[in-house]
PDB file of C-alpha atoms in Angstrom:
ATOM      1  CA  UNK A 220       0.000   0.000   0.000  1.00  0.00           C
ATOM      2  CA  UNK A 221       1.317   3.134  -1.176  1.00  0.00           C
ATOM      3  CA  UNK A 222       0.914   6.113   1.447  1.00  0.00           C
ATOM      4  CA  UNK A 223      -0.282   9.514   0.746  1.00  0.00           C
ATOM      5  CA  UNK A 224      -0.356  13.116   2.350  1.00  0.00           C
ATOM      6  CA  UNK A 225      -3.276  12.124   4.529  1.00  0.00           C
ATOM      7  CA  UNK A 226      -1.709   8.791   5.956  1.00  0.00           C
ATOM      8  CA  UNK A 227       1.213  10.738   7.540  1.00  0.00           C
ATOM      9  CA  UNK A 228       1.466  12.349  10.660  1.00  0.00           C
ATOM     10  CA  UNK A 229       4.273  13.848  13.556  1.00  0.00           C
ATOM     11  CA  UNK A 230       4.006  13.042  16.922  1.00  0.00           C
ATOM     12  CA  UNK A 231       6.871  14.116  19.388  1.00  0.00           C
ATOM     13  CA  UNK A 232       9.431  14.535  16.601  1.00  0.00           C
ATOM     14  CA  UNK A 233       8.798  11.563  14.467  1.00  0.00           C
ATOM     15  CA  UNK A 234       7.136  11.078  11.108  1.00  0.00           C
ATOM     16  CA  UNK A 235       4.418   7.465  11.270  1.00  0.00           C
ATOM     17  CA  UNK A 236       4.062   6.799   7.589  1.00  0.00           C
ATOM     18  CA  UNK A 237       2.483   3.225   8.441  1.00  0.00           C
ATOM     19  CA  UNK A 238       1.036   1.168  11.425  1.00  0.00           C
ATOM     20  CA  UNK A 239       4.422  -1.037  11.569  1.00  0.00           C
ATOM     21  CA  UNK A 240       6.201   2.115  11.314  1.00  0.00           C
ATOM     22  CA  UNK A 241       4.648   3.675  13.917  1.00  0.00           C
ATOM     23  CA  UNK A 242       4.567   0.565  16.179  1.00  0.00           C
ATOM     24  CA  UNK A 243       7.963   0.072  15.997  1.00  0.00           C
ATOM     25  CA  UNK A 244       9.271   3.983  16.978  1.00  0.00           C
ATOM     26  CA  UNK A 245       7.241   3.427  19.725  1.00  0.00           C
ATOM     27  CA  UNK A 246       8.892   0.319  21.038  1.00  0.00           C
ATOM     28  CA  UNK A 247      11.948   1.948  20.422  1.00  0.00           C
ATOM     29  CA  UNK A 248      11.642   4.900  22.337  1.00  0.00           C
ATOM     30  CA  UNK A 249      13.233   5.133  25.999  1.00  0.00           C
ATOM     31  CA  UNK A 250      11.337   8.479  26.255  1.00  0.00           C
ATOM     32  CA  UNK A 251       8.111   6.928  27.726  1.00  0.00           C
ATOM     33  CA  UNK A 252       5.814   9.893  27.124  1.00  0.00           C
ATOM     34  CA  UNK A 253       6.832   9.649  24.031  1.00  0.00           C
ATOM     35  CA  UNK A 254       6.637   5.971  23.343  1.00  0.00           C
ATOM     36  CA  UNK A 255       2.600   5.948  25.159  1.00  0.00           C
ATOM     37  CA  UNK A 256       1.591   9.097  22.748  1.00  0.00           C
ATOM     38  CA  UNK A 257       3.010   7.760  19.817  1.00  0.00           C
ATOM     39  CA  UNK A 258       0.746   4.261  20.651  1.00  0.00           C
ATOM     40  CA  UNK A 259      -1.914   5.974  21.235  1.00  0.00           C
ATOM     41  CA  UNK A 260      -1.529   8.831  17.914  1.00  0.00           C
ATOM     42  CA  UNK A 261      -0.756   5.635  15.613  1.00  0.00           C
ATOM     43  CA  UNK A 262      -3.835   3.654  16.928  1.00  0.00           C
ATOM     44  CA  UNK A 263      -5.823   6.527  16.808  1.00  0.00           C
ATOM     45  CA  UNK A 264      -4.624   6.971  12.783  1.00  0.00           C
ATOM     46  CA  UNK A 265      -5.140   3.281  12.142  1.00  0.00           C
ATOM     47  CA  UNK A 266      -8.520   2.928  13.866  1.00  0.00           C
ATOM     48  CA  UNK A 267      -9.394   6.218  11.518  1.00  0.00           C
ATOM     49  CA  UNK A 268      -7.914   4.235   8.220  1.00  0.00           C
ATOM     50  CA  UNK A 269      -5.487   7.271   7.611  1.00  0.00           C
ATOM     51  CA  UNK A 270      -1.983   4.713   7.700  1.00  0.00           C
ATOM     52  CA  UNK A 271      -1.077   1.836   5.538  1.00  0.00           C
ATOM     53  CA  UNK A 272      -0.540  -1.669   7.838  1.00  0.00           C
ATOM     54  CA  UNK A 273       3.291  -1.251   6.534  1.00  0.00           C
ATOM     55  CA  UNK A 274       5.555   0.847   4.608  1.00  0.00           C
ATOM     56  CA  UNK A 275       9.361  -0.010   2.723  1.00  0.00           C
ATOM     57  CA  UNK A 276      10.233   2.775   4.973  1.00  0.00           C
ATOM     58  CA  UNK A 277       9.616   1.093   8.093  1.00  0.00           C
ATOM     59  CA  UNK A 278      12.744   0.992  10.387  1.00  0.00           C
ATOM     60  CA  UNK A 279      13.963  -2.540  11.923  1.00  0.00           C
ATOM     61  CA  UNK A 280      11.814  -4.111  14.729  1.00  0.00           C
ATOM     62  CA  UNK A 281      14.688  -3.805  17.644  1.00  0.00           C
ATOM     63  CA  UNK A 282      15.300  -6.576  19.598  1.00  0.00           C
ATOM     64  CA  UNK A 283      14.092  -4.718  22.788  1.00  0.00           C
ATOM     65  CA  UNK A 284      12.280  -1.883  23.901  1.00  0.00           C
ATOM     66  CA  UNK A 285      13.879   1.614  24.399  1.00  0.00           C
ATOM     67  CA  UNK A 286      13.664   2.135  28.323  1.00  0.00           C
ATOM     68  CA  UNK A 287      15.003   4.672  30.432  1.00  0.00           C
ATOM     69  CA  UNK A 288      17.951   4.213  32.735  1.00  0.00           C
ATOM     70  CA  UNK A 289      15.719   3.484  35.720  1.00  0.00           C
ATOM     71  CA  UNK A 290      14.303   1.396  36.663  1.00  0.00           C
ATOM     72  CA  UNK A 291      17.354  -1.013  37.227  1.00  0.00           C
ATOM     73  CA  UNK A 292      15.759  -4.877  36.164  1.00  0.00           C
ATOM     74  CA  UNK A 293      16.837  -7.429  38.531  1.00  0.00           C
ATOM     75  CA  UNK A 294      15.745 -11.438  38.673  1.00  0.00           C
ATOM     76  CA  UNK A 295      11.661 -11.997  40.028  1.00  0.00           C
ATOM     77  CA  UNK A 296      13.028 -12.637  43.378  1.00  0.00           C
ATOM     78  CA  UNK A 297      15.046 -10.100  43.934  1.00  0.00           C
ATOM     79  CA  UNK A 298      12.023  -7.678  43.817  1.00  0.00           C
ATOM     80  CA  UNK A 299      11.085  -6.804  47.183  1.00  0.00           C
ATOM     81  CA  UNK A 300       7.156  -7.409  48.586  1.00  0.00           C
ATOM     82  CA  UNK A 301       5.505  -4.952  51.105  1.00  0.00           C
ATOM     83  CA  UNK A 302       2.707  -4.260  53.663  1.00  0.00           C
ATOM     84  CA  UNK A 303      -0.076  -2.681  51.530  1.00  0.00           C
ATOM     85  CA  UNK A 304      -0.853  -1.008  55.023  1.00  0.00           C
ATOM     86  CA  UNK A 305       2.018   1.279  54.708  1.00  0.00           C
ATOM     87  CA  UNK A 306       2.209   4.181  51.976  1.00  0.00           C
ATOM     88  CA  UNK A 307       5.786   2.766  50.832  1.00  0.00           C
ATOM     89  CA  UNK A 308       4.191  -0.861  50.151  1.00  0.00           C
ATOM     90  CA  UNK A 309       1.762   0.838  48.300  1.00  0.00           C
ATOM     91  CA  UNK A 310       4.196   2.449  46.139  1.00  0.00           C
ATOM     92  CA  UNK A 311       6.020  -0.696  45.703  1.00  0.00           C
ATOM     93  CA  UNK A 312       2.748  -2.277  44.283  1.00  0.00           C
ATOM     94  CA  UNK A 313       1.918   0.340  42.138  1.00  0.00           C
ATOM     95  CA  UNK A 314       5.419   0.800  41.088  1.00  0.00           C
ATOM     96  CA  UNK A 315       5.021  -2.873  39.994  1.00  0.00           C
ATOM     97  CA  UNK A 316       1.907  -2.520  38.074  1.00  0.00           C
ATOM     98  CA  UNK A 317       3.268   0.661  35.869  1.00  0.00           C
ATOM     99  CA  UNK A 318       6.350  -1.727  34.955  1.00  0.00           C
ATOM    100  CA  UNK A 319       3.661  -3.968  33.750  1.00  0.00           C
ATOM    101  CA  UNK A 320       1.817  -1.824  32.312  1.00  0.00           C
ATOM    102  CA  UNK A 321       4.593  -0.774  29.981  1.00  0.00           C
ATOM    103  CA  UNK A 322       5.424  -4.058  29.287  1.00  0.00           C
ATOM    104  CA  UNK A 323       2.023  -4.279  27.957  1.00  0.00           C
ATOM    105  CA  UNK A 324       2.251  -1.948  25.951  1.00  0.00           C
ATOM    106  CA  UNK A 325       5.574  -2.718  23.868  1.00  0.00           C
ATOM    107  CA  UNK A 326       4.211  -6.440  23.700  1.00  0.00           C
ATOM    108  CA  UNK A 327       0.962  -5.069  22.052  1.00  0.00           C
ATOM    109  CA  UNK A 328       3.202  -2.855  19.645  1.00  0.00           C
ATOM    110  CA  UNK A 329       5.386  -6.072  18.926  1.00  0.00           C
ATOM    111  CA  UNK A 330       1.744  -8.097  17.821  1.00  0.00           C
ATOM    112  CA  UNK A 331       1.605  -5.513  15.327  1.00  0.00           C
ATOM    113  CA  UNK A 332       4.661  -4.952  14.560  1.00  0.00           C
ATOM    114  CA  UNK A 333       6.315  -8.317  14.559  1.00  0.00           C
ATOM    115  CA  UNK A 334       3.549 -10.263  12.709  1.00  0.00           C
ATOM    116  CA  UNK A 335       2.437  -7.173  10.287  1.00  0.00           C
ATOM    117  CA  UNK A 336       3.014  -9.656   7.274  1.00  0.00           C
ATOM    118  CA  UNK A 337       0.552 -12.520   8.620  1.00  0.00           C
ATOM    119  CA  UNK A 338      -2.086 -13.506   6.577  1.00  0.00           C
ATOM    120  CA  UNK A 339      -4.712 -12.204   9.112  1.00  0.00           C
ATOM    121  CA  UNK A 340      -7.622 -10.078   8.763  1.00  0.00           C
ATOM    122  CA  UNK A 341      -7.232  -5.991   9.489  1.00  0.00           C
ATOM    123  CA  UNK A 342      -9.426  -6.618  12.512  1.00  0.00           C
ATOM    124  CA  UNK A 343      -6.638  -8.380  14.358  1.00  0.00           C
ATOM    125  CA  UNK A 344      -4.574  -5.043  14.326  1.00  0.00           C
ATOM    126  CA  UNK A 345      -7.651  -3.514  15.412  1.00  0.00           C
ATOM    127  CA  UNK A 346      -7.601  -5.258  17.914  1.00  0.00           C
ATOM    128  CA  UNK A 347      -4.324  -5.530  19.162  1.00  0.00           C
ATOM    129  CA  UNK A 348      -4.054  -1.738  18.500  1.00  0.00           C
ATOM    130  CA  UNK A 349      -7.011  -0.789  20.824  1.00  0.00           C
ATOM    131  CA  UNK A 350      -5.040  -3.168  23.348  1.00  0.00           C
ATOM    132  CA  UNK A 351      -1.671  -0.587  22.903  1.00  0.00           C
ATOM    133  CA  UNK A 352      -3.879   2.605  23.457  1.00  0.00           C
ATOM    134  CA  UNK A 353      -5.432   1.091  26.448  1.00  0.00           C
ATOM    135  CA  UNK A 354      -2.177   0.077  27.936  1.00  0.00           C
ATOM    136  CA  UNK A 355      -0.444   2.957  27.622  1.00  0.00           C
ATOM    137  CA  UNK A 356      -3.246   4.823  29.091  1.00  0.00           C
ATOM    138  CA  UNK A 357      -3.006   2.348  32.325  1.00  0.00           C
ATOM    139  CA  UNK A 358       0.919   3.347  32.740  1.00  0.00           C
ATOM    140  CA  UNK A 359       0.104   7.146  32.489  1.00  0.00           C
ATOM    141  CA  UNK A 360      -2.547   6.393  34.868  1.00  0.00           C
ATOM    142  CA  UNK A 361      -0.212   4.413  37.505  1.00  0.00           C
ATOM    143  CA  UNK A 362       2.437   6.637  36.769  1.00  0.00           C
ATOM    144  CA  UNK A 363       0.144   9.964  37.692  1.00  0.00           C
ATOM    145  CA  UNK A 364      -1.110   7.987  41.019  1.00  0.00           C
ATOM    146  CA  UNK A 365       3.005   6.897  41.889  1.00  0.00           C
ATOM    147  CA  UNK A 366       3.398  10.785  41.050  1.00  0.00           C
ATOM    148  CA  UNK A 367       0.318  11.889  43.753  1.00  0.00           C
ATOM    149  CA  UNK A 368       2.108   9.815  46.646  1.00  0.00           C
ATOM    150  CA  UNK A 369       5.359  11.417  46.456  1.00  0.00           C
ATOM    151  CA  UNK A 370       7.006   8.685  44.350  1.00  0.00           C
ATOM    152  CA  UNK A 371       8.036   7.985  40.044  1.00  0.00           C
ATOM    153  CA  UNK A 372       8.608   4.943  37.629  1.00  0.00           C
ATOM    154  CA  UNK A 373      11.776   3.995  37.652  1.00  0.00           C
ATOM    155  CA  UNK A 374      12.481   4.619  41.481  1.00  0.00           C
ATOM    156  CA  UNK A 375      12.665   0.381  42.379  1.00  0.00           C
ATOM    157  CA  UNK A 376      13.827  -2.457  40.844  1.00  0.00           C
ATOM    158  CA  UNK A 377      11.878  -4.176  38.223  1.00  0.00           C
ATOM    159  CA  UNK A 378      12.365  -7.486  36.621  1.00  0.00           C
ATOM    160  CA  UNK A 379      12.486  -8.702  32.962  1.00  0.00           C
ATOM    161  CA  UNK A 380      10.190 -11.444  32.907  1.00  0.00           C
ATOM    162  CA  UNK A 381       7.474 -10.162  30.539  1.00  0.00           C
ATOM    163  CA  UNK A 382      10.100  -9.384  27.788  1.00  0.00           C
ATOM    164  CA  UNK A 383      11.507 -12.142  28.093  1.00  0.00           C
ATOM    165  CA  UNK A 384       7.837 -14.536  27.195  1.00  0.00           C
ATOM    166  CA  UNK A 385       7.652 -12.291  24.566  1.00  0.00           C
ATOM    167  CA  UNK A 386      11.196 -12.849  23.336  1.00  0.00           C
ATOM    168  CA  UNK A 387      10.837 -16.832  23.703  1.00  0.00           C
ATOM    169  CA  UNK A 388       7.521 -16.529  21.108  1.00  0.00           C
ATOM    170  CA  UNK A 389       8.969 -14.119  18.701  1.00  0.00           C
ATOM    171  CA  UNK A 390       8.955 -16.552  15.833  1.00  0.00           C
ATOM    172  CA  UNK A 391       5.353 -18.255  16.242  1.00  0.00           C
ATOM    173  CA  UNK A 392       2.122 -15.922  16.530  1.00  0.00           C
ATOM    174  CA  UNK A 393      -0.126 -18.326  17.581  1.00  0.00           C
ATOM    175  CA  UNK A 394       2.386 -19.094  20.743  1.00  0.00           C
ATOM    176  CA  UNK A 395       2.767 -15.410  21.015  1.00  0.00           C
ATOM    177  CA  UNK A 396      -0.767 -15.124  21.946  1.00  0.00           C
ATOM    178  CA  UNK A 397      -1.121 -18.879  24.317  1.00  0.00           C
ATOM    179  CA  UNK A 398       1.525 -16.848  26.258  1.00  0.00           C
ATOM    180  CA  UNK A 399       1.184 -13.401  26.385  1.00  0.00           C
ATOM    181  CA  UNK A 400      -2.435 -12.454  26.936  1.00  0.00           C
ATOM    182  CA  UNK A 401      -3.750 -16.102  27.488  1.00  0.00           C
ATOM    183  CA  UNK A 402      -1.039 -16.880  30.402  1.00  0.00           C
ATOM    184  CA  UNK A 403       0.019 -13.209  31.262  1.00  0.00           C
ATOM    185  CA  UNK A 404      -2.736 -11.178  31.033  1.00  0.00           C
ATOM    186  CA  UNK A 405      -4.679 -13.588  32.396  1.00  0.00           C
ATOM    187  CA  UNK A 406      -3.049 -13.697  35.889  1.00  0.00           C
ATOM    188  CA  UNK A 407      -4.147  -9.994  36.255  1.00  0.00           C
ATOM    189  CA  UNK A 408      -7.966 -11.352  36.192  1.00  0.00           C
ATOM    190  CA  UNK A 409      -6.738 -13.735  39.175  1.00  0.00           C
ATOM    191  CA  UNK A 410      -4.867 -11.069  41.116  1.00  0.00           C
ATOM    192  CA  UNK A 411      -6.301  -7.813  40.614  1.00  0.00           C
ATOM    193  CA  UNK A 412      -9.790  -8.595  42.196  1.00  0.00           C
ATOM    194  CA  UNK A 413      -7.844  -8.921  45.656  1.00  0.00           C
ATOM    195  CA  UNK A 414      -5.603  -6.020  45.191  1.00  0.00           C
ATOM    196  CA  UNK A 415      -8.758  -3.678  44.622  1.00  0.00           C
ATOM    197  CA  UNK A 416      -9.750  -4.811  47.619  1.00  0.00           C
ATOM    198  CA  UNK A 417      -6.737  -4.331  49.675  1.00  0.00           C
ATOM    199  CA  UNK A 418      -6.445  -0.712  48.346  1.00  0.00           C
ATOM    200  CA  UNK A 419     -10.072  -0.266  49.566  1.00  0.00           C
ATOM    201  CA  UNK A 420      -9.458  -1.475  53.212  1.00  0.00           C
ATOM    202  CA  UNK A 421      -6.614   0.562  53.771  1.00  0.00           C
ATOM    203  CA  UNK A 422      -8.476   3.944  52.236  1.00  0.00           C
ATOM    204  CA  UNK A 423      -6.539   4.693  49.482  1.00  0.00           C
ATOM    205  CA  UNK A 424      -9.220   4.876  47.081  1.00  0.00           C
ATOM    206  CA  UNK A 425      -7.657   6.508  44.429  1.00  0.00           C
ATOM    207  CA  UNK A 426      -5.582   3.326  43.765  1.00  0.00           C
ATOM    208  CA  UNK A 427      -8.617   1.141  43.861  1.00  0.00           C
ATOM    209  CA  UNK A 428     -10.256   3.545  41.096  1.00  0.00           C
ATOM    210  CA  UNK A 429      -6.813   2.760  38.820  1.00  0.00           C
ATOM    211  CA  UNK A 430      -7.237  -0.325  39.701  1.00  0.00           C
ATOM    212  CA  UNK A 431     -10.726  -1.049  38.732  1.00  0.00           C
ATOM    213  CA  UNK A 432     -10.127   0.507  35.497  1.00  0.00           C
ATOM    214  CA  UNK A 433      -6.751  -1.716  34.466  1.00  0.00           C
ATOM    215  CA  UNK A 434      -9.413  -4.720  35.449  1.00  0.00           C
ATOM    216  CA  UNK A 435     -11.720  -4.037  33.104  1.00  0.00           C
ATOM    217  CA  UNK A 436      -9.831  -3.317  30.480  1.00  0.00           C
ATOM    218  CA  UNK A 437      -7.946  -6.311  30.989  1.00  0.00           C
ATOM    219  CA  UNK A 438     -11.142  -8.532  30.777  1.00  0.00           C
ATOM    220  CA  UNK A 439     -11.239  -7.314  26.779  1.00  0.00           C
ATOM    221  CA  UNK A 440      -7.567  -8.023  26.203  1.00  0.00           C
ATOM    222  CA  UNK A 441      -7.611 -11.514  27.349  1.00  0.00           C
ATOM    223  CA  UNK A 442     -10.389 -11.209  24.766  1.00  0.00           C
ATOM    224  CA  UNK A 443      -9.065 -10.294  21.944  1.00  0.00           C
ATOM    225  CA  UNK A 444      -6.084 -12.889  22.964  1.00  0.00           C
ATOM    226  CA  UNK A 445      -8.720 -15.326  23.120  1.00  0.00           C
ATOM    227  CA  UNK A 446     -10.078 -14.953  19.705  1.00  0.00           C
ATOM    228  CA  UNK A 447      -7.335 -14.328  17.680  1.00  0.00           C
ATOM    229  CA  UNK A 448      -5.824 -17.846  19.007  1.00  0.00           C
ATOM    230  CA  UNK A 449      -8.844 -19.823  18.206  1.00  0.00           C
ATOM    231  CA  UNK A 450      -9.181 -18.048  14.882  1.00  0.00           C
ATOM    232  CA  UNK A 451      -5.861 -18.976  13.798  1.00  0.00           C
ATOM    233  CA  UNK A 452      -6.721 -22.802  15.373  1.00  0.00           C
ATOM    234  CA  UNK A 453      -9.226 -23.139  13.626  1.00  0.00           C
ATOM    235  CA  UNK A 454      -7.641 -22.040  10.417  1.00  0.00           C
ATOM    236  CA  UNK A 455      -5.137 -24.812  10.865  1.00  0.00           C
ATOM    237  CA  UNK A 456      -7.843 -27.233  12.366  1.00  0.00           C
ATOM    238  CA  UNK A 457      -6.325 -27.421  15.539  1.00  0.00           C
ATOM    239  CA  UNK A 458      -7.869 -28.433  19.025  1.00  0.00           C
ATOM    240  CA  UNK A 459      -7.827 -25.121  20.349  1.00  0.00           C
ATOM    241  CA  UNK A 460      -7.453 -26.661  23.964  1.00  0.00           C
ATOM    242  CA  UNK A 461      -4.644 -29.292  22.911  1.00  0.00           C
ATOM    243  CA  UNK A 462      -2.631 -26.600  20.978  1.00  0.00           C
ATOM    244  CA  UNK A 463      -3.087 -23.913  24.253  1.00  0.00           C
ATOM    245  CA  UNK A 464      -1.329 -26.846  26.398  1.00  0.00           C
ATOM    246  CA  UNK A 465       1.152 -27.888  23.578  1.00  0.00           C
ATOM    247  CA  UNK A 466       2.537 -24.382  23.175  1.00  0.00           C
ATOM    248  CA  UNK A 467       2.643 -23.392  27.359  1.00  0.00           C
ATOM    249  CA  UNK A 468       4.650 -26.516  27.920  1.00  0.00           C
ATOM    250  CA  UNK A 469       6.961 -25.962  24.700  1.00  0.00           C
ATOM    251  CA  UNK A 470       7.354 -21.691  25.749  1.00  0.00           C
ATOM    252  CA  UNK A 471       6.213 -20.707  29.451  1.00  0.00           C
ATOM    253  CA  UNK A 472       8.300 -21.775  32.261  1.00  0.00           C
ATOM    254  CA  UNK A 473       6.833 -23.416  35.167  1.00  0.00           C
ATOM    255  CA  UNK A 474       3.183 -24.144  36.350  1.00  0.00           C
ATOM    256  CA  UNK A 475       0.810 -21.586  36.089  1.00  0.00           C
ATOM    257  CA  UNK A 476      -0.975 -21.138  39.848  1.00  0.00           C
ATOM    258  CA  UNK A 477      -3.834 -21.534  41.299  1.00  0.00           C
ATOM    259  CA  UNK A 478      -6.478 -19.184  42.321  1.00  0.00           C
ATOM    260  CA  UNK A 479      -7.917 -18.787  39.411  1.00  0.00           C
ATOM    261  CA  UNK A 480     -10.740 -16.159  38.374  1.00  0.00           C
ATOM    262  CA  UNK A 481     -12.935 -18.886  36.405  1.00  0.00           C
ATOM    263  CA  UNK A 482     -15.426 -16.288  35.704  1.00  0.00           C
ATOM    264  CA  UNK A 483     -13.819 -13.415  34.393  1.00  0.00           C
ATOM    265  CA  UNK A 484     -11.482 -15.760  32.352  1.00  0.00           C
ATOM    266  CA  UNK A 485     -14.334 -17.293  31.314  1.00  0.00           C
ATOM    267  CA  UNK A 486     -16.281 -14.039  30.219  1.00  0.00           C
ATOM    268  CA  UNK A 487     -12.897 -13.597  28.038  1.00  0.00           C
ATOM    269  CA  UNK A 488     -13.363 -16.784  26.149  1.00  0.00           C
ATOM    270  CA  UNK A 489     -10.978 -18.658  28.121  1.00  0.00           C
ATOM    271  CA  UNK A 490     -12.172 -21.529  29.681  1.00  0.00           C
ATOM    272  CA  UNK A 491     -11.332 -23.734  32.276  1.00  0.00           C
ATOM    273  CA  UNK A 492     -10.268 -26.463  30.311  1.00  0.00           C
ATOM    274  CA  UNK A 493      -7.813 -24.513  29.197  1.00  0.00           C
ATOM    275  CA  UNK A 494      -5.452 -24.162  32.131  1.00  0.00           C
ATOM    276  CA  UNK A 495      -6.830 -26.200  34.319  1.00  0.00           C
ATOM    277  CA  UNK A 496      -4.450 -29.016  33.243  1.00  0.00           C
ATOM    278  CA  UNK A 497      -1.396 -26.739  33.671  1.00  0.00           C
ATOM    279  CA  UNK A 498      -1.582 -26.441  37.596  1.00  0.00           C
ATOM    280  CA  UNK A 499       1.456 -26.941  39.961  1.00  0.00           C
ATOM    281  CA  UNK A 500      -1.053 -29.780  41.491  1.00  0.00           C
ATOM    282  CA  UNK A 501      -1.778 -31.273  38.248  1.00  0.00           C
ATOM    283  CA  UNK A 502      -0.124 -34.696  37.496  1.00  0.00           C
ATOM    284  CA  UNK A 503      -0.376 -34.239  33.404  1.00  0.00           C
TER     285      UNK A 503
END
């Protein structure tokens, strides 16, 4: 597709001539007002049909995404847990959640980006692309509320699990998607509910309102996960079910755990005999 004076636009310095194009300066960026508002300016673009999918102009995909120099990324377990009762636990757990948060939002980018050539329909970058916009909105959001209590991204350690899943499925879209929203995105439908509550009891309800926001959002992400894998199952007459557990063994590390929020994951298309299989107490 050839682009024209109406498919190109400048956002913080940089020219998007396609969606790829634009995905990819995003994920590149270490500037992270910068990478969220070009996201959100490219979605907004595609979702109006004023960019190309791709251009010959497009720059490389990197091989990671731009970050600043803080926060310093450390192994899983060398990322300290708090006392939600305490202001500085608080911070720690919200500090966590805007790491994820931009995680999500380079690993929606990379969907595009990465697997622009598939032979998929334009509503799957719809999709994926509403995903980016909402993410980066989350991070601005968690970032603002770190901001309110005295605190900033980047001030504690954070760990590099999430690029790395991403990393491990770069060459296979369909594992791509059993892993990142299906497994990771996922977890925040067990985990979130509890948080929200936590947040609640200790008064800081401005948290709890971020919170509940993230959680519903997430709900359609999982979503879109859900039905983009059992498209492309069903194009290659898979088991949908079978292929899920094939491709978590062959990519994720570990069990996944138990609670589980069988309704919401449900709601999302993802059933429980999905996972349920995949347990730390399951013998298969």
């Amino acid at each position: 597709m050839k682009t024209n004076e109406r498919s190109i636009t400048t956002v913080a310095g940089h020219t998007i001539i396609s969606l790829r194009g634009g995905a990819i300066e995003a994920i590149g960026s270490a500037d992270l007002d910068r990478k969220t508002a070009i996201a959100q300016e490219s979605a907004t673009r595609w979702f109006e049909r004023r960019l190309s999918l791709r251009s010959p102009l497009d720059s490389p995909l990197p091989d990671r995404p731009g970050r600043p120099e803080k926060p310093e990324l450390v192994p899983p377990k060398h990322t300290e847990k708090r006392s939600l009762h305490t202001v500085n636990g608080r911070i720690a757990l919200l500090h966590a959640i805007a790491h994820i948060e931009l995680n999500a939002v380079d690993l929606a980018l990379d969907i595009v980006a990465r697997f622009a050539t598939e032979p998929v329909p334009h509503s799957f970058f719809d999709g994926w692309m509403q995903v980016a916009f909402e993410e980066a909105k989350h991070f601005r959001m968690v970032r603002n509320r770190l901001r309110d209590l005295g605190a900033d991204y980047g001030d504690m350690p954070a760990h590099d699990g999430l690029w790395q899943a991403a990393h491990a499925t770069r060459n296979d879209l369909t594992a791509r998607l059993a892993v990142v929203p299906l497994i990771l995105e996922a977890r925040g439908l067990d985990v979130t509910p509890a948080l929200q509550a936590k947040m609640r009891e200790t008064g800081d309800m401005e948290s709890a309102a971020v919170l509940d926001v993230i959680y519903n959002d997430e709900k359609g992400h999982v979503a879109v996960g859900a039905k983009w894998f059992r498209f492309l199952c069903a194009r290659e007459k898979r088991d949908p079910v079978r292929a899920f557990q094939e491709l978590v063994r062959a990519n994720f590390r570990g069990p996944l755990k138990a609670p589980f929020n069988d309704i919401a994951r449900a709601e999302a298309g993802l059933t429980p005999s999905f996972y349920r299989a995949l347990t730390a107490t399951s013998s298969a």
